[in-house]
CSV table of C-alpha atoms and ligand atoms in Angstrom, one decimal:
chain,number,residue,atom,x,y,z
A,1,MET,CA,-126.4,-115.8,65.2
A,2,LEU,CA,-128.6,-114.8,62.7
A,3,TYR,CA,-125.8,-113.3,60.7
A,4,ARG,CA,-123.1,-116.1,61.1
A,5,ASN,CA,-125.7,-119.2,61.0
A,6,PHE,CA,-128.3,-118.0,58.0
A,7,LEU,CA,-126.9,-114.3,56.5
A,8,LYS,CA,-123.3,-114.9,56.2
A,9,PRO,CA,-123.6,-118.0,54.2
A,10,ILE,CA,-125.9,-116.1,51.4
A,11,PHE,CA,-123.4,-113.4,51.3
A,12,PHE,CA,-120.4,-115.3,51.3
A,13,ARG,CA,-121.8,-117.1,48.3
A,14,MET,CA,-122.2,-113.9,46.6
A,15,ASP,CA,-119.9,-111.6,44.7
A,16,PRO,CA,-118.0,-109.5,47.5
A,17,GLU,CA,-118.8,-106.1,46.3
A,18,GLN,CA,-122.3,-107.4,45.6
A,19,ALA,CA,-122.9,-108.4,49.1
A,20,HIS,CA,-121.4,-105.3,50.2
A,21,HIS,CA,-124.4,-103.4,48.5
A,22,THR,CA,-126.6,-105.8,49.6
A,23,VAL,CA,-125.9,-105.3,53.1
A,24,MET,CA,-125.6,-101.4,52.9
A,25,GLY,CA,-128.9,-101.4,51.3
A,26,GLY,CA,-130.7,-103.3,53.6
A,27,LEU,CA,-129.5,-101.1,56.3
A,28,ALA,CA,-130.4,-98.0,54.5
A,29,THR,CA,-133.6,-99.5,54.0
A,30,ALA,CA,-134.2,-100.7,57.6
A,31,ALA,CA,-134.3,-97.2,58.3
A,32,LYS,CA,-137.2,-96.1,56.5
A,33,ILE,CA,-139.3,-99.0,58.0
A,34,PRO,CA,-141.1,-97.8,61.3
A,35,GLY,CA,-139.5,-99.4,64.2
A,36,ALA,CA,-137.1,-101.2,62.3
A,37,LEU,CA,-133.9,-99.2,64.1
A,38,SER,CA,-135.3,-99.9,67.4
A,39,ILE,CA,-135.6,-103.7,67.1
A,40,MET,CA,-131.7,-103.5,65.5
A,41,LYS,CA,-130.9,-101.6,68.6
A,42,GLY,CA,-132.5,-104.5,70.7
A,43,LEU,CA,-130.9,-106.9,68.8
A,44,TYR,CA,-127.0,-105.5,68.3
A,45,GLY,CA,-127.1,-101.9,70.2
A,46,VAL,CA,-124.4,-101.7,72.9
A,47,GLN,CA,-125.4,-99.9,76.2
A,48,GLU,CA,-123.4,-97.2,77.6
A,49,ASP,CA,-121.2,-98.8,80.2
A,50,PRO,CA,-119.4,-96.1,82.8
A,51,MET,CA,-116.2,-98.2,82.1
A,52,LEU,CA,-116.0,-98.1,78.5
A,53,ALA,CA,-117.6,-94.7,77.7
A,54,THR,CA,-115.0,-92.5,76.6
A,55,ASP,CA,-114.7,-88.4,76.0
A,56,LEU,CA,-112.0,-87.4,73.3
A,57,PHE,CA,-111.6,-84.9,71.0
A,58,GLY,CA,-114.6,-83.0,72.5
A,59,LEU,CA,-116.7,-85.8,71.5
A,60,HIS,CA,-118.9,-88.4,73.7
A,61,PHE,CA,-118.4,-92.2,72.9
A,62,HIS,CA,-121.0,-94.5,74.5
A,63,SER,CA,-118.4,-97.5,73.1
A,64,PRO,CA,-115.0,-97.3,72.2
A,65,ILE,CA,-115.3,-99.6,69.2
A,66,GLY,CA,-116.2,-97.5,66.3
A,67,LEU,CA,-116.5,-98.6,62.4
A,68,ALA,CA,-113.8,-97.9,60.2
A,69,ALA,CA,-113.6,-96.1,57.0
A,70,GLY,CA,-114.6,-97.5,53.5
A,71,LEU,CA,-117.8,-99.7,54.8
A,72,ASP,CA,-120.0,-96.7,54.1
A,73,LYS,CA,-118.2,-94.4,51.5
A,74,ASN,CA,-121.4,-92.2,51.1
A,75,ALA,CA,-122.8,-91.8,54.3
A,76,GLU,CA,-125.8,-94.0,53.2
A,77,ALA,CA,-126.9,-96.3,56.0
A,78,VAL,CA,-125.6,-94.1,58.8
A,79,LYS,CA,-129.0,-94.4,60.9
A,80,GLY,CA,-128.5,-98.3,60.3
A,81,LEU,CA,-125.1,-98.5,61.3
A,82,SER,CA,-125.5,-96.1,64.4
A,83,SER,CA,-128.2,-98.8,65.5
A,84,VAL,CA,-126.0,-101.6,65.6
A,85,GLY,CA,-123.6,-101.1,68.4
A,86,PHE,CA,-120.9,-98.8,67.1
A,87,GLY,CA,-119.6,-95.9,69.3
A,88,PHE,CA,-118.8,-94.2,66.1
A,89,LEU,CA,-119.2,-94.2,62.3
A,90,GLU,CA,-115.9,-93.2,59.9
A,91,VAL,CA,-117.9,-92.4,57.1
A,92,GLY,CA,-115.7,-92.1,53.5
A,93,THR,CA,-113.1,-92.1,52.1
A,94,VAL,CA,-114.7,-89.0,50.4
A,95,THR,CA,-113.3,-87.0,47.3
A,96,PRO,CA,-114.4,-83.6,46.2
A,97,VAL,CA,-115.9,-84.5,43.2
A,98,GLY,CA,-117.3,-88.3,43.0
A,99,GLN,CA,-115.6,-90.9,40.7
A,100,PRO,CA,-115.9,-94.6,39.8
A,101,GLY,CA,-112.7,-96.0,41.5
A,102,ASN,CA,-111.0,-99.0,40.3
A,103,GLU,CA,-112.2,-101.6,37.5
A,104,LYS,CA,-113.9,-104.6,39.1
A,105,PRO,CA,-113.5,-107.3,40.8
A,106,ARG,CA,-111.6,-105.1,43.1
A,107,MET,CA,-112.5,-106.6,46.3
A,108,PHE,CA,-111.6,-110.3,47.4
A,109,ARG,CA,-112.4,-112.5,50.2
A,110,LEU,CA,-109.3,-114.7,51.9
A,111,PRO,CA,-111.5,-116.7,54.4
A,112,GLU,CA,-109.0,-118.8,56.1
A,113,ASP,CA,-107.3,-116.0,56.8
A,114,ASP,CA,-110.1,-114.1,58.2
A,115,ALA,CA,-109.0,-111.4,55.8
A,116,LEU,CA,-110.0,-109.3,52.6
A,117,ILE,CA,-108.2,-107.5,49.8
A,118,ASN,CA,-109.6,-104.4,48.2
A,119,ARG,CA,-108.5,-102.1,45.4
A,120,MET,CA,-111.4,-100.2,45.4
A,121,GLY,CA,-109.8,-96.9,44.9
A,122,PHE,CA,-111.8,-94.5,46.2
A,123,ASN,CA,-115.0,-95.0,44.7
A,124,ASN,CA,-117.4,-92.8,45.8
A,125,LYS,CA,-120.1,-89.9,45.0
A,126,GLY,CA,-118.6,-86.9,46.2
A,127,ALA,CA,-118.7,-84.2,48.6
A,128,ASP,CA,-121.6,-82.7,47.6
A,129,ALA,CA,-123.5,-86.2,47.6
A,130,MET,CA,-122.0,-86.5,51.0
A,131,LEU,CA,-123.2,-83.2,52.4
A,132,THR,CA,-126.9,-83.7,51.0
A,133,ARG,CA,-126.8,-87.4,53.1
A,134,LEU,CA,-125.4,-86.0,56.1
A,135,SER,CA,-127.6,-82.8,55.9
A,136,GLN,CA,-130.4,-85.3,56.2
A,137,LEU,CA,-129.8,-86.6,59.6
A,138,LYS,CA,-131.5,-84.5,62.1
A,139,GLN,CA,-129.2,-86.0,64.9
A,140,HIS,CA,-126.1,-87.8,65.5
A,141,THR,CA,-126.8,-90.7,67.5
A,142,VAL,CA,-122.8,-91.5,67.5
A,143,PRO,CA,-120.2,-89.5,66.5
A,144,ILE,CA,-119.8,-89.0,62.9
A,145,TRP,CA,-116.4,-88.6,61.6
A,146,VAL,CA,-115.5,-88.0,57.9
A,147,ASN,CA,-112.5,-89.7,56.1
A,148,ILE,CA,-111.2,-87.4,53.1
A,149,GLY,CA,-109.1,-88.3,50.2
A,150,LYS,CA,-108.0,-86.7,47.0
A,151,ASN,CA,-109.0,-87.3,43.7
A,152,LYS,CA,-107.1,-90.1,41.7
A,153,VAL,CA,-106.8,-86.7,38.9
A,154,THR,CA,-105.4,-84.6,41.2
A,155,PRO,CA,-101.8,-84.5,41.4
A,156,ASN,CA,-99.7,-84.7,44.5
A,157,GLU,CA,-98.8,-81.2,44.3
A,158,ALA,CA,-102.6,-80.1,44.2
A,159,ALA,CA,-103.6,-82.3,47.0
A,160,HIS,CA,-104.0,-80.0,49.6
A,161,GLU,CA,-106.4,-78.0,47.7
A,162,ASP,CA,-108.7,-81.4,47.4
A,163,TYR,CA,-108.4,-82.1,51.3
A,164,LEU,CA,-109.3,-78.3,51.9
A,165,SER,CA,-112.3,-78.6,49.7
A,166,CYS,CA,-113.6,-81.6,51.6
A,167,ILE,CA,-112.9,-79.9,55.1
A,168,ARG,CA,-114.8,-76.5,53.7
A,169,LYS,CA,-118.0,-78.5,52.0
A,170,LEU,CA,-118.2,-81.0,54.9
A,171,TYR,CA,-117.4,-78.9,58.0
A,172,PRO,CA,-121.0,-78.2,59.5
A,173,VAL,CA,-121.9,-82.0,58.9
A,174,ALA,CA,-118.9,-83.4,60.4
A,175,ASP,CA,-118.0,-83.9,64.0
A,176,LEU,CA,-114.3,-84.8,63.2
A,177,PHE,CA,-112.3,-85.2,60.1
A,178,VAL,CA,-109.6,-88.0,58.9
A,179,VAL,CA,-106.8,-87.0,56.7
A,180,ASN,CA,-106.5,-90.4,54.5
A,181,ILE,CA,-102.9,-90.3,53.0
A,182,SER,CA,-102.4,-94.0,53.3
A,183,SER,CA,-104.6,-95.5,51.0
A,184,PRO,CA,-102.5,-98.2,48.9
A,185,ASN,CA,-105.0,-97.7,46.0
A,186,THR,CA,-104.5,-94.3,44.9
A,187,PRO,CA,-101.2,-93.8,42.9
A,188,ASN,CA,-98.7,-92.0,45.0
A,189,LEU,CA,-101.0,-91.1,47.7
A,190,ARG,CA,-98.9,-92.7,50.3
A,191,ASN,CA,-96.0,-90.3,49.3
A,192,LEU,CA,-97.7,-88.0,51.1
A,193,GLN,CA,-97.1,-89.3,54.2
A,194,HIS,CA,-93.4,-88.5,54.3
A,195,GLY,CA,-91.2,-85.3,54.7
A,196,GLU,CA,-91.7,-82.0,53.0
A,197,GLU,CA,-95.1,-83.0,51.5
A,198,LEU,CA,-96.3,-83.9,54.6
A,199,ARG,CA,-95.3,-81.1,56.8
A,200,GLN,CA,-96.9,-78.9,54.2
A,201,LEU,CA,-100.2,-80.5,53.7
A,202,LEU,CA,-100.5,-81.1,57.4
A,203,GLY,CA,-99.7,-77.5,58.0
A,204,GLN,CA,-102.6,-76.2,55.5
A,205,ILE,CA,-105.1,-78.7,56.9
A,206,VAL,CA,-104.9,-77.4,60.5
A,207,GLN,CA,-104.6,-73.9,59.3
A,208,GLU,CA,-108.2,-74.3,57.7
A,209,MET,CA,-109.6,-76.2,60.6
A,210,LYS,CA,-109.0,-73.3,62.8
A,211,LEU,CA,-110.4,-70.9,60.6
A,212,GLN,CA,-113.2,-72.9,60.5
A,213,ASN,CA,-113.5,-73.8,64.3
A,214,GLU,CA,-112.9,-70.1,64.9
A,215,ALA,CA,-115.7,-68.9,62.6
A,216,VAL,CA,-118.6,-71.0,65.0
A,217,GLY,CA,-116.6,-71.1,67.8
A,218,ARG,CA,-116.0,-74.7,68.1
A,219,ASN,CA,-113.1,-77.2,68.1
A,220,LYS,CA,-113.7,-79.9,65.8
A,221,ALA,CA,-110.5,-82.0,65.8
A,222,VAL,CA,-108.8,-83.6,62.6
A,223,LEU,CA,-106.9,-86.7,62.5
A,224,VAL,CA,-104.1,-88.5,59.9
A,225,LYS,CA,-104.6,-92.1,59.1
A,226,ILE,CA,-101.4,-93.7,58.7
A,227,ALA,CA,-100.1,-96.9,56.8
A,228,PRO,CA,-98.6,-99.8,58.4
A,229,ASP,CA,-95.9,-100.1,55.8
A,230,VAL,CA,-93.2,-97.9,57.1
A,231,THR,CA,-90.0,-98.3,58.4
A,232,GLU,CA,-89.3,-97.6,62.2
A,233,GLU,CA,-87.6,-94.7,61.1
A,234,GLU,CA,-89.8,-93.1,58.8
A,235,LEU,CA,-92.7,-93.8,61.4
A,236,ALA,CA,-90.2,-91.6,63.8
A,237,HIS,CA,-90.1,-88.9,61.2
A,238,MET,CA,-94.1,-88.9,60.5
A,239,THR,CA,-94.8,-88.9,64.0
A,240,GLU,CA,-92.6,-86.1,64.7
A,241,THR,CA,-94.4,-83.9,61.9
A,242,ILE,CA,-97.8,-85.0,62.6
A,243,VAL,CA,-97.1,-83.9,66.4
A,244,GLU,CA,-95.6,-80.7,65.2
A,245,SER,CA,-98.6,-80.0,62.9
A,246,GLY,CA,-101.1,-79.8,65.6
A,247,VAL,CA,-102.9,-82.4,64.2
A,248,SER,CA,-105.2,-83.9,67.0
A,249,GLY,CA,-104.8,-87.7,66.5
A,250,ILE,CA,-103.6,-90.6,64.5
A,251,ILE,CA,-105.4,-93.4,63.0
A,252,ALA,CA,-102.9,-96.7,63.0
A,253,THR,CA,-103.3,-98.5,60.5
A,254,ASN,CA,-104.9,-98.5,57.1
A,255,THR,CA,-104.5,-101.9,55.0
A,256,THR,CA,-101.0,-103.5,54.2
A,257,LEU,CA,-99.2,-104.2,50.9
A,258,SER,CA,-97.6,-107.2,53.1
A,259,ARG,CA,-99.0,-110.9,52.3
A,260,MET,CA,-97.4,-112.0,55.5
A,261,GLY,CA,-99.4,-114.9,57.2
A,262,THR,CA,-101.8,-115.4,54.4
A,263,THR,CA,-102.5,-118.6,52.5
A,264,ASN,CA,-105.5,-118.0,50.5
A,265,GLN,CA,-104.6,-118.2,46.9
A,266,ASN,CA,-106.4,-114.3,46.3
A,267,ARG,CA,-103.4,-113.1,48.2
A,268,LEU,CA,-102.0,-112.8,44.9
A,269,GLU,CA,-104.6,-109.7,43.9
A,270,SER,CA,-103.2,-106.4,44.2
A,271,GLY,CA,-104.5,-104.1,46.7
A,272,GLY,CA,-104.5,-103.6,50.6
A,273,LEU,CA,-104.6,-106.6,53.0
A,274,SER,CA,-106.9,-106.1,56.0
A,275,GLY,CA,-108.2,-108.2,58.7
A,276,LYS,CA,-106.1,-110.8,61.3
A,277,PRO,CA,-102.9,-110.6,58.9
A,278,LEU,CA,-102.5,-107.0,60.0
A,279,THR,CA,-103.5,-107.8,64.1
A,280,ILE,CA,-100.2,-107.7,64.9
A,281,ARG,CA,-98.6,-105.2,62.7
A,282,SER,CA,-101.0,-102.3,63.6
A,283,ALA,CA,-100.7,-103.0,67.6
A,284,GLU,CA,-96.9,-102.8,66.5
A,285,VAL,CA,-97.5,-99.5,65.0
A,286,ILE,CA,-99.6,-98.2,67.7
A,287,ARG,CA,-97.0,-99.3,70.3
A,288,GLN,CA,-94.3,-97.3,68.4
A,289,VAL,CA,-96.1,-94.4,67.6
A,290,TYR,CA,-97.4,-93.7,71.6
A,291,GLN,CA,-93.5,-94.5,71.9
A,292,TYR,CA,-92.5,-91.6,69.9
A,293,THR,CA,-95.1,-89.0,70.8
A,294,ASP,CA,-94.8,-90.0,74.7
A,295,GLY,CA,-98.1,-90.7,74.6
A,296,LYS,CA,-99.1,-86.9,74.3
A,297,ILE,CA,-101.4,-87.5,71.2
A,298,PRO,CA,-104.4,-89.9,71.4
A,299,ILE,CA,-103.9,-92.9,68.6
A,300,ILE,CA,-107.2,-94.8,67.5
A,301,GLY,CA,-106.1,-98.3,66.6
A,302,SER,CA,-107.2,-99.7,63.0
A,303,GLY,CA,-106.4,-103.5,62.0
A,304,GLY,CA,-107.2,-106.9,62.6
A,305,VAL,CA,-109.4,-106.5,65.6
A,306,PHE,CA,-111.3,-109.4,66.0
A,307,THR,CA,-111.6,-110.1,69.3
A,308,ALA,CA,-111.5,-108.5,72.8
A,309,GLU,CA,-108.4,-109.8,73.3
A,310,ASP,CA,-107.3,-107.7,70.3
A,311,ALA,CA,-108.6,-104.8,71.1
A,312,TYR,CA,-107.2,-104.6,74.5
A,313,ALA,CA,-103.9,-105.3,72.9
A,314,GLN,CA,-104.4,-102.0,70.9
A,315,ILE,CA,-105.4,-100.1,73.6
A,316,CYS,CA,-102.6,-101.2,76.0
A,317,ALA,CA,-100.0,-100.6,73.0
A,318,GLY,CA,-101.8,-96.8,73.4
A,319,ALA,CA,-105.2,-96.7,71.3
A,320,SER,CA,-108.1,-94.6,73.2
A,321,LEU,CA,-110.3,-95.7,70.4
A,322,VAL,CA,-110.4,-99.0,68.3
A,323,GLU,CA,-112.3,-99.3,65.0
A,324,ILE,CA,-113.1,-102.2,63.0
A,325,TYR,CA,-114.2,-103.4,59.3
A,326,THR,CA,-113.0,-107.0,58.1
A,327,SER,CA,-114.4,-108.4,61.2
A,328,PHE,CA,-117.7,-107.0,61.1
A,329,ILE,CA,-117.6,-108.5,57.9
A,330,TYR,CA,-116.7,-112.2,59.1
A,331,GLN,CA,-118.6,-111.9,62.2
A,332,GLY,CA,-121.5,-109.7,62.0
A,333,PRO,CA,-123.5,-107.0,63.9
A,334,ASP,CA,-123.0,-109.3,67.0
A,335,VAL,CA,-119.2,-108.3,67.1
A,336,THR,CA,-119.7,-104.7,68.3
A,337,ARG,CA,-121.1,-106.3,71.4
A,338,GLU,CA,-119.2,-109.2,72.0
A,339,LEU,CA,-116.0,-106.7,71.9
A,340,ALA,CA,-117.3,-104.4,74.4
A,341,LYS,CA,-118.4,-107.0,76.4
A,342,GLY,CA,-114.9,-108.9,76.5
A,343,LEU,CA,-113.2,-105.5,76.7
A,344,LYS,CA,-115.1,-104.5,80.0
A,345,GLN,CA,-114.5,-108.1,81.7
A,346,LEU,CA,-110.3,-107.9,80.5
A,347,LEU,CA,-110.5,-104.3,82.2
A,348,GLN,CA,-112.0,-105.8,85.4
A,349,ARG,CA,-109.5,-108.9,85.4
A,350,ASP,CA,-106.9,-106.1,85.4
A,351,GLY,CA,-108.2,-104.1,88.0
A,352,TYR,CA,-108.9,-101.2,86.0
A,353,GLN,CA,-111.9,-99.0,87.2
A,354,HIS,CA,-112.0,-97.4,83.5
A,355,ILE,CA,-110.6,-97.6,80.0
A,356,SER,CA,-108.3,-94.7,79.9
A,357,GLU,CA,-106.2,-96.3,82.8
A,358,ALA,CA,-105.2,-99.1,80.3
A,359,VAL,CA,-104.2,-97.1,77.5
A,360,GLY,CA,-100.7,-97.4,76.9
A,361,ARG,CA,-100.1,-99.9,79.6
A,362,ASP,CA,-97.6,-101.7,77.9
A,363,HIS,CA,-95.3,-98.6,78.3
A,364,ARG,CA,-95.6,-98.8,81.9
A,365,ARG,CA,-94.4,-101.6,82.9
B,1,FMN,C1,-113.0,-102.9,51.3
B,1,FMN,C2,-112.0,-101.9,52.2
B,1,FMN,C3,-112.7,-100.6,51.8
B,1,FMN,C4,-112.0,-99.6,52.6
B,1,FMN,N1,-112.0,-98.6,52.1
B,1,FMN,C5,-111.3,-97.5,53.0
B,1,FMN,C6,-111.3,-95.9,52.7
B,1,FMN,O1,-112.0,-95.5,51.8
B,1,FMN,N2,-110.7,-95.0,53.5
B,1,FMN,C7,-109.9,-95.4,54.3
B,1,FMN,O2,-109.5,-94.7,55.2
B,1,FMN,N3,-109.6,-97.1,54.9
B,1,FMN,C8,-110.3,-97.8,53.9
B,1,FMN,N4,-110.1,-99.4,54.3
B,1,FMN,C9,-109.9,-99.8,55.4
B,1,FMN,C10,-110.5,-100.0,56.8
B,1,FMN,O3,-110.7,-98.5,57.1
B,1,FMN,C11,-109.5,-100.5,58.0
B,1,FMN,O4,-108.4,-99.4,58.3
B,1,FMN,C12,-108.5,-101.8,57.4
B,1,FMN,O5,-109.4,-102.2,56.6
B,1,FMN,C13,-107.7,-102.1,58.5
B,1,FMN,O6,-109.2,-102.7,59.8
B,1,FMN,P1,-109.6,-104.1,59.5
B,1,FMN,O7,-108.7,-104.6,59.5
B,1,FMN,O8,-110.5,-104.1,61.0
B,1,FMN,O9,-110.7,-104.4,58.6
B,1,FMN,C14,-111.2,-100.0,53.7
B,1,FMN,C15,-111.0,-101.5,53.9
B,1,FMN,C16,-111.8,-102.2,53.3
B,1,FMN,C17,-111.4,-103.5,53.3
């Protein structure tokens, strides 16, 4: 209510990136004010519910709704974001060296379409800055996933060095890693999703994770985030390679280059489209990945989740957890609680005791 009626009209009058910095700055400041986090938790927090709490990748998720990558690229508002009901936070994309990203403007709203277009280009302060930030946390109240990418200047032939360097540096402070090879805004990055390039890259990443895990006796997971702009045949090959590599899971999907279902004039801007126009496509990719992998590898849903029905559709298609970005911008912090509450009602309606029973339900009917 507070967000939708008062804050959103103010933010939506601002330039989108300026509004973004204002929100992130506000969340970071709130964490320094005594008692503010407890108030935010009271207003927006999501209580653990036995129907929704999930254990996966050796981690505990009090809610299956997490924050997708890109909102907190530098892990600057982790405490604030941990207080507004997310079951996990995916920070990044972080690259080994900080970089400015693309020229501004590079983020656009499409309000009639409940969508955003961005061509940020991995603007971030680099792995050292993220290490400093995450090292300052005394505890993780929700699991912190670190989404890693390659610097723009790094050629694809050397991309593995960037991913490995991020893992080596950030391993002590990350609960899980996400390999981002699906952003449309770093030239040629998406080529890493296919064929021999994918096989070699994932092989080296899984090997590095093994070394790191063995050194400390842990079993931290690494996931791969994929694009929605792939043919069925490409997806079949990709999933086969991903499963063979030993990676622990797949995030489906990143933003799309398609403009299908959009009307706002900003549809002409280049970049990745997120939000409602992605809802059906993301669920479809999740369904196909589940089918190609026989449900053997956990899938995390991402793309156009605005309502509990959207989240439930992704779960029934095969997702074990779901993450959001654009609906958080349009609906504000109430959205985490609304999604959790609605999901529980849908599970009860269909006679389930626990969310895990509904994962992949579409494939059993
Ligand atoms: C402004 C913006 C920046 C993003 N930056 C990243 C990023 O750095 N890394 C990444 O993997 N995904 C990034 N994403 C994609 C989101 O994590 C998410 O996968 C996508 O937006 C689909 O979910 P949504 O429809 O809930 O927004 C970004 C999305 C937006 C809107």
